[in-house]
Short mmCIF file of N, CA and C in Angstrom, two decimals:
data_model
loop_
_atom_site.label_atom_id
_atom_site.label_comp_id
_atom_site.label_asym_id
_atom_site.label_seq_id
_atom_site.Cartn_x
_atom_site.Cartn_y
_atom_site.Cartn_z
N UNK A 1 65.92 173.03 113.24
CA UNK A 1 65.39 172.60 111.87
C UNK A 1 65.71 171.66 111.29
N UNK A 2 66.90 171.19 111.35
CA UNK A 2 67.21 170.03 110.79
C UNK A 2 66.69 168.79 111.50
N UNK A 3 66.63 168.91 112.60
CA UNK A 3 65.88 167.59 113.43
C UNK A 3 64.30 167.51 113.14
N UNK A 4 64.05 168.61 112.71
CA UNK A 4 62.57 168.64 112.50
C UNK A 4 62.31 167.89 110.95
N UNK A 5 63.05 168.38 110.26
CA UNK A 5 63.25 167.68 108.82
C UNK A 5 63.39 166.00 108.77
N UNK A 6 64.50 165.56 109.81
CA UNK A 6 64.51 164.05 109.88
C UNK A 6 63.46 163.21 110.72
N UNK A 7 62.93 163.93 111.42
CA UNK A 7 61.48 163.25 112.00
C UNK A 7 60.12 163.43 111.05
N UNK A 8 60.36 164.48 110.40
CA UNK A 8 59.42 164.20 109.17
C UNK A 8 59.60 163.00 108.35
N UNK A 9 61.09 163.16 107.89
CA UNK A 9 61.24 162.20 106.93
C UNK A 9 60.85 160.45 107.30
N UNK A 10 60.99 160.39 108.74
CA UNK A 10 60.79 159.15 109.58
C UNK A 10 59.45 158.60 109.80
N UNK A 11 58.52 159.96 110.18
CA UNK A 11 57.01 159.97 109.75
C UNK A 11 56.66 159.51 108.71
N UNK A 12 57.16 159.87 107.43
CA UNK A 12 56.53 159.53 106.11
C UNK A 12 56.99 158.18 105.88
N UNK A 13 57.91 157.56 106.29
CA UNK A 13 58.44 156.24 106.36
C UNK A 13 57.64 155.17 106.93
N UNK A 14 56.96 155.46 107.81
CA UNK A 14 56.40 155.11 108.82
C UNK A 14 55.14 154.60 108.16
N UNK A 15 54.90 153.82 107.41
CA UNK A 15 53.45 153.66 106.97
C UNK A 15 53.03 152.49 107.34
N UNK A 16 51.83 151.98 106.83
CA UNK A 16 51.27 150.93 107.11
C UNK A 16 51.99 149.77 106.45
N UNK A 17 52.20 150.14 104.81
CA UNK A 17 52.93 149.12 103.99
C UNK A 17 54.11 148.71 104.35
N UNK A 18 54.80 149.94 104.81
CA UNK A 18 56.38 149.58 105.60
C UNK A 18 55.91 148.81 106.66
N UNK A 19 55.40 149.08 107.54
CA UNK A 19 55.07 148.26 108.72
C UNK A 19 54.78 146.44 108.15
N UNK A 20 53.74 146.44 107.48
CA UNK A 20 53.63 145.19 107.36
C UNK A 20 54.65 144.56 106.30
N UNK A 21 55.49 145.27 105.80
CA UNK A 21 56.69 144.76 105.07
C UNK A 21 57.80 144.38 106.03
N UNK A 22 57.81 144.99 107.00
CA UNK A 22 58.52 144.78 107.99
C UNK A 22 58.46 143.19 108.63
N UNK A 23 57.18 143.39 108.96
CA UNK A 23 56.89 142.38 109.87
C UNK A 23 56.90 141.02 108.80
N UNK A 24 56.68 141.12 107.77
CA UNK A 24 57.00 139.96 106.85
C UNK A 24 58.39 139.73 106.42
N UNK A 25 59.02 140.55 106.69
CA UNK A 25 60.74 140.07 106.72
C UNK A 25 61.15 139.47 107.77
N UNK A 26 60.73 140.02 108.59
CA UNK A 26 60.71 139.41 109.99
C UNK A 26 60.56 137.86 110.17
N UNK A 27 59.31 137.65 109.73
CA UNK A 27 58.51 136.06 109.59
C UNK A 27 59.33 135.46 108.45
N UNK A 28 59.72 135.92 107.49
CA UNK A 28 60.25 135.40 106.56
C UNK A 28 61.94 134.97 106.94
N UNK A 29 62.85 135.80 107.36
CA UNK A 29 63.88 135.72 108.14
C UNK A 29 64.00 134.32 109.19
N UNK A 30 62.81 134.34 109.79
CA UNK A 30 62.67 133.79 111.10
C UNK A 30 62.56 132.43 110.82
N UNK A 31 61.71 132.22 109.45
CA UNK A 31 61.50 130.80 108.69
C UNK A 31 62.88 130.51 107.97
N UNK A 32 63.66 130.79 107.66
CA UNK A 32 64.95 130.69 106.84
C UNK A 32 65.81 130.27 108.01
N UNK A 33 65.86 130.80 108.99
CA UNK A 33 66.91 130.50 110.00
C UNK A 33 66.29 129.40 110.79
N UNK A 34 65.15 129.10 110.99
CA UNK A 34 64.82 127.61 111.55
C UNK A 34 64.87 126.50 110.53
N UNK A 35 64.67 126.90 109.39
CA UNK A 35 64.89 126.00 108.17
C UNK A 35 66.27 125.44 108.10
N UNK A 36 67.09 126.24 107.96
CA UNK A 36 68.62 126.01 108.37
C UNK A 36 68.96 125.12 109.45
N UNK A 37 68.58 125.75 110.50
CA UNK A 37 68.89 125.01 111.88
C UNK A 37 68.20 123.59 111.76
N UNK A 38 66.93 123.39 111.37
CA UNK A 38 66.21 122.09 110.77
C UNK A 38 67.42 121.16 109.77
N UNK A 39 67.85 121.73 109.04
CA UNK A 39 68.75 121.29 108.00
C UNK A 39 70.07 120.61 108.86
N UNK A 40 70.77 121.51 109.55
CA UNK A 40 72.10 121.50 110.13
C UNK A 40 71.77 120.04 111.41
N UNK A 41 70.60 120.16 112.09
CA UNK A 41 70.17 119.05 113.13
C UNK A 41 69.90 118.11 112.32
N UNK A 42 69.38 117.64 110.70
CA UNK A 42 69.01 116.56 110.40
C UNK A 42 70.54 115.88 109.94
N UNK A 43 71.21 116.80 109.50
CA UNK A 43 72.60 116.37 108.75
C UNK A 43 73.58 115.71 110.12
N UNK A 44 73.28 116.31 111.53
CA UNK A 44 73.94 115.70 112.50
C UNK A 44 73.42 114.28 112.87
N UNK A 45 72.20 114.45 112.85
CA UNK A 45 71.67 113.18 113.31
C UNK A 45 71.88 112.01 112.20
N UNK A 46 71.78 112.16 110.97
CA UNK A 46 72.18 111.34 110.20
C UNK A 46 73.47 110.83 109.49
N UNK A 47 74.59 111.71 110.35
CA UNK A 47 75.72 111.50 110.46
C UNK A 47 75.76 110.33 111.79
N UNK A 48 75.26 110.68 112.76
CA UNK A 48 74.83 109.66 114.07
C UNK A 48 74.66 108.21 113.56
N UNK A 49 73.30 108.38 112.69
CA UNK A 49 72.63 107.32 112.51
C UNK A 49 74.04 106.50 111.04
N UNK A 50 74.61 107.06 110.49
CA UNK A 50 75.43 106.10 109.57
C UNK A 50 76.68 105.81 110.56
N UNK A 51 77.09 106.41 111.72
CA UNK A 51 77.73 105.60 112.28
C UNK A 51 77.49 104.64 113.02
N UNK A 52 76.10 104.75 113.61
CA UNK A 52 75.80 103.64 114.16
C UNK A 52 75.29 102.47 112.95
N UNK A 53 74.94 102.71 111.93
CA UNK A 53 75.02 101.60 111.07
C UNK A 53 76.15 100.64 110.64
N UNK A 54 77.08 101.54 110.38
CA UNK A 54 78.58 101.23 110.53
C UNK A 54 79.26 100.42 111.53
N UNK A 55 78.74 100.52 112.46
CA UNK A 55 79.29 99.94 113.82
C UNK A 55 78.48 98.56 113.78
N UNK A 56 77.17 98.59 113.36
CA UNK A 56 76.21 97.49 113.25
C UNK A 56 76.70 96.53 112.76
N UNK A 57 77.17 97.09 111.21
CA UNK A 57 78.01 95.87 110.12
C UNK A 57 79.06 95.44 110.62
N UNK A 58 80.13 96.27 111.56
CA UNK A 58 81.08 95.74 111.75
C UNK A 58 80.98 94.71 112.85
N UNK A 59 79.90 94.85 113.87
CA UNK A 59 80.25 94.04 114.73
C UNK A 59 79.40 92.59 114.11
N UNK A 60 78.50 93.00 112.95
CA UNK A 60 77.97 91.35 112.41
C UNK A 60 78.85 90.64 111.76
N UNK A 61 79.87 91.70 111.14
CA UNK A 61 80.98 90.51 110.34
C UNK A 61 81.88 90.01 111.74
N UNK A 62 82.24 90.59 112.54
CA UNK A 62 82.75 90.22 113.95
C UNK A 62 82.12 88.98 114.42
N UNK A 63 80.54 88.86 114.51
CA UNK A 63 79.93 87.85 114.99
C UNK A 63 80.19 86.75 113.94
N UNK A 64 80.11 86.91 112.29
CA UNK A 64 79.97 85.95 111.32
C UNK A 64 81.96 85.17 111.84
N UNK A 65 82.56 86.24 111.84
CA UNK A 65 83.78 85.59 111.80
C UNK A 65 83.77 84.53 112.84
N UNK A 66 83.52 85.23 114.06
CA UNK A 66 83.65 84.25 115.40
C UNK A 66 82.79 82.93 115.23
N UNK A 67 81.54 82.96 114.46
CA UNK A 67 80.84 81.67 114.53
C UNK A 67 81.62 80.81 113.40
N UNK A 68 82.24 81.19 112.46
CA UNK A 68 83.00 80.73 111.57
C UNK A 68 84.54 79.86 112.08
N UNK A 69 85.00 80.73 113.04
CA UNK A 69 86.14 80.27 114.05
C UNK A 69 85.65 79.16 114.86
N UNK A 70 84.58 79.30 115.50
CA UNK A 70 84.26 78.40 116.40
C UNK A 70 83.53 77.12 115.60
N UNK A 71 83.08 76.98 114.20
CA UNK A 71 83.12 75.83 113.67
C UNK A 71 84.17 75.31 113.51
N UNK A 72 85.23 75.78 112.86
CA UNK A 72 86.31 75.62 112.62
C UNK A 72 87.02 74.60 113.92
N UNK A 73 87.01 75.38 115.07
CA UNK A 73 87.54 74.67 116.31
C UNK A 73 86.95 73.55 116.60
N UNK A 74 85.57 73.24 116.34
CA UNK A 74 84.78 71.86 116.36
C UNK A 74 85.11 70.89 115.47
N UNK A 75 85.57 71.16 114.13
CA UNK A 75 85.94 70.25 113.09
C UNK A 75 87.16 69.22 113.68
N UNK A 76 87.03 68.22 112.73
CA UNK A 76 87.70 67.17 112.91
C UNK A 76 89.12 67.58 112.64
N UNK A 77 89.42 68.42 111.55
CA UNK A 77 90.67 68.85 110.97
C UNK A 77 91.52 69.50 112.10
N UNK A 78 90.75 70.48 112.63
CA UNK A 78 91.18 71.12 113.68
C UNK A 78 91.69 70.56 114.66
N UNK A 79 90.88 69.58 115.37
CA UNK A 79 91.22 68.38 116.46
C UNK A 79 92.35 67.89 116.29
N UNK A 80 92.51 67.56 115.05
CA UNK A 80 93.71 66.47 114.49
C UNK A 80 94.66 67.25 114.43
N UNK A 81 94.72 68.57 114.20
CA UNK A 81 95.77 69.41 113.85
C UNK A 81 96.49 69.79 115.44
N UNK A 82 95.64 70.12 115.98
CA UNK A 82 95.73 70.28 117.73
C UNK A 82 96.33 69.09 118.44
N UNK A 83 95.83 68.23 118.06
CA UNK A 83 96.36 66.90 118.74
C UNK A 83 98.04 66.75 118.32
N UNK A 84 98.32 66.94 117.09
CA UNK A 84 99.75 66.88 116.72
C UNK A 84 100.43 67.72 116.98
N UNK A 85 100.21 68.88 116.89
CA UNK A 85 100.79 70.38 117.75
C UNK A 85 101.26 69.95 118.96
N UNK A 86 100.15 69.62 119.81
CA UNK A 86 100.41 69.48 121.53
C UNK A 86 100.62 68.17 122.06
N UNK A 87 100.22 67.51 121.45
CA UNK A 87 100.61 65.88 121.77
C UNK A 87 101.67 65.27 121.34
N UNK A 88 102.29 65.87 120.03
CA UNK A 88 103.27 64.88 119.35
C UNK A 88 102.88 63.81 118.78
N UNK A 89 101.55 63.86 118.27
CA UNK A 89 100.95 62.41 117.97
C UNK A 89 101.17 62.66 116.56
N UNK A 90 100.89 61.56 115.62
CA UNK A 90 101.10 61.22 114.33
C UNK A 90 100.31 60.14 113.95
N UNK A 91 99.97 60.36 112.25
CA UNK A 91 99.24 59.08 112.03
C UNK A 91 99.90 57.78 111.80
N UNK A 92 99.44 56.54 111.37
CA UNK A 92 100.34 55.39 111.29
C UNK A 92 101.09 55.87 109.87
N UNK A 93 102.43 55.34 109.90
CA UNK A 93 103.37 55.59 108.74
C UNK A 93 103.70 56.82 108.89
N UNK A 94 103.72 57.78 109.93
CA UNK A 94 103.97 58.94 109.58
C UNK A 94 105.26 59.02 110.62
N UNK A 95 106.45 59.54 110.37
CA UNK A 95 107.70 60.01 111.34
C UNK A 95 107.86 61.29 111.82
N UNK A 96 107.92 61.58 112.90
CA UNK A 96 108.18 62.99 113.49
C UNK A 96 109.87 63.33 113.38
N UNK A 97 109.89 64.30 112.64
CA UNK A 97 111.09 64.56 112.49
C UNK A 97 111.34 66.15 113.46
N UNK A 98 112.44 66.48 114.41
CA UNK A 98 112.80 67.23 114.82
C UNK A 98 113.78 67.73 114.41
N UNK A 99 113.85 69.06 114.36
CA UNK A 99 114.97 69.73 113.79
C UNK A 99 115.39 71.00 114.94
N UNK A 100 116.83 71.15 114.55
CA UNK A 100 117.33 71.74 115.44
C UNK A 100 116.85 73.51 115.65
N UNK A 101 116.82 74.43 116.44
CA UNK A 101 116.14 75.61 116.40
C UNK A 101 117.11 76.46 115.77
N UNK A 102 116.47 77.59 114.71
CA UNK A 102 117.21 78.43 113.95
C UNK A 102 117.61 79.51 115.16
N UNK A 103 119.05 79.74 114.34
CA UNK A 103 120.19 80.62 115.06
C UNK A 103 120.59 81.63 114.34
N UNK A 104 120.57 82.73 114.75
CA UNK A 104 121.01 83.90 113.96
C UNK A 104 122.69 83.95 113.98
N UNK A 105 123.17 84.20 112.77
CA UNK A 105 124.73 83.66 113.00
C UNK A 105 124.90 85.22 113.43
N UNK A 106 126.20 85.25 114.16
CA UNK A 106 126.98 86.56 114.71
C UNK A 106 127.05 87.58 113.51
N UNK A 107 127.22 88.99 113.48
CA UNK A 107 127.48 89.41 112.30
C UNK A 107 129.13 89.42 111.96
N UNK A 108 130.11 89.23 112.96
CA UNK A 108 131.52 89.06 112.39
C UNK A 108 131.60 87.52 111.36
N UNK A 109 130.65 86.59 112.03
CA UNK A 109 130.76 85.71 111.03
C UNK A 109 130.28 85.76 109.79
N UNK A 110 129.19 86.38 109.66
CA UNK A 110 128.57 86.60 108.32
C UNK A 110 129.55 87.51 107.56
N UNK A 111 129.86 88.51 107.69
CA UNK A 111 131.03 89.45 107.10
C UNK A 111 132.09 88.74 106.42
N UNK A 112 132.55 87.59 107.58
CA UNK A 112 133.87 86.78 107.24
C UNK A 112 133.43 85.75 105.90
N UNK A 113 132.16 85.30 106.27
CA UNK A 113 131.42 84.63 104.79
C UNK A 113 131.67 85.39 103.57
N UNK A 114 131.07 86.49 103.69
CA UNK A 114 131.13 87.58 102.32
C UNK A 114 132.36 87.65 102.02
N UNK A 115 133.21 87.87 102.69
CA UNK A 115 134.73 88.32 102.45
C UNK A 115 135.28 87.35 101.70
N UNK A 116 134.92 85.71 101.84
CA UNK A 116 135.69 84.91 101.38
C UNK A 116 135.27 84.95 99.86
N UNK A 117 134.28 85.15 99.63
CA UNK A 117 133.50 84.91 98.27
C UNK A 117 134.26 86.20 97.48
N UNK A 118 135.03 85.75 96.32
CA UNK A 118 135.85 86.70 95.18
C UNK A 118 134.31 87.39 94.49
N UNK A 119 134.74 88.91 94.33
CA UNK A 119 134.38 89.52 93.82
C UNK A 119 134.50 89.91 92.78
N UNK A 120 134.22 89.69 91.35
CA UNK A 120 134.92 89.82 89.82
C UNK A 120 133.94 91.14 89.22
N UNK A 121 135.12 92.08 89.20
CA UNK A 121 134.65 93.59 88.66
C UNK A 121 134.77 93.37 87.10
N UNK A 122 133.73 94.01 86.41
CA UNK A 122 134.00 93.81 84.80
C UNK A 122 133.85 95.47 84.88
N UNK A 123 134.48 95.86 83.65
CA UNK A 123 134.08 97.24 82.99
C UNK A 123 132.74 97.40 82.53
N UNK A 124 132.24 98.36 81.87
CA UNK A 124 130.98 98.68 81.55
C UNK A 124 130.78 97.64 80.24
N UNK A 125 131.90 97.82 79.59
CA UNK A 125 131.84 97.25 78.19
C UNK A 125 131.70 95.84 78.44
N UNK A 126 132.55 95.21 79.47
CA UNK A 126 132.54 93.71 79.50
C UNK A 126 131.05 93.28 79.75
N UNK A 127 130.39 94.02 80.71
CA UNK A 127 129.42 93.66 81.22
C UNK A 127 128.36 93.53 79.99
N UNK A 128 128.32 94.95 79.32
CA UNK A 128 127.42 94.61 78.29
C UNK A 128 127.44 93.57 77.21
N UNK A 129 128.76 92.88 77.03
CA UNK A 129 129.15 91.72 75.83
C UNK A 129 128.57 90.67 76.53
N UNK A 130 129.04 90.40 78.03
CA UNK A 130 128.52 89.52 78.75
C UNK A 130 126.83 89.14 78.87
N UNK A 131 126.14 90.45 79.08
CA UNK A 131 124.74 90.61 78.96
C UNK A 131 124.08 90.08 77.54
N UNK A 132 124.96 90.49 76.57
CA UNK A 132 124.41 90.63 75.09
C UNK A 132 124.64 89.01 74.55
N UNK A 133 125.83 88.50 74.54
CA UNK A 133 126.41 87.64 74.05
C UNK A 133 126.84 86.33 75.16
N UNK A 134 126.83 86.62 76.29
CA UNK A 134 126.88 85.50 77.43
C UNK A 134 128.36 85.09 77.32
N UNK A 135 129.27 85.68 76.73
CA UNK A 135 130.48 85.82 76.99
C UNK A 135 131.52 86.48 77.57
N UNK A 136 132.65 86.29 78.38
CA UNK A 136 133.58 87.34 78.72
C UNK A 136 134.10 88.03 77.90
N UNK A 137 134.63 89.09 77.77
CA UNK A 137 135.25 90.12 77.13
C UNK A 137 136.76 90.10 77.41
N UNK A 138 137.39 90.44 76.24
CA UNK A 138 138.99 90.08 76.73
C UNK A 138 139.75 91.62 77.34
#
C-alpha cells in the first residue's frame, strides 16, 4: 500500500511543466559550466600571452644592450683603452707606473700589529666628558 502511494506521488510530480523545468535547468547548468570553462581557458591563454610578451620585452632589452655594447667596442675610446691595457701603450707625456701585486698579510702578523697599539679605556663618565667637552677627565 505504501508503494502505491509513492508511485502516485511520483506520477503527480511528472507533469509537463516539471519536465520543461528540468530540461531548462539542464540547459542552464550546461551553459554555466561551459561559460566557466571558457573563462578558465581564456585566463590560462592570457597568462601565456603575458609571459610571451614579457619574454619579448626582455629579449628586446638584451638586443638593445648588445647593440650599445657593440657600438662601444667600435668607439675610439674603447680601442684606445684596450691598446693601453693589452699592449702597455701610453700617450706622449704619460709614464707607465707598475706597482707590486697586492698581498694579504698573514693573520698572525695582523694580530701582532693590533696588539702593539695601546688601547685606552675610559669610564663611562670620562667618555661623556670627552664627548661633550673634548677634554679628558681626571
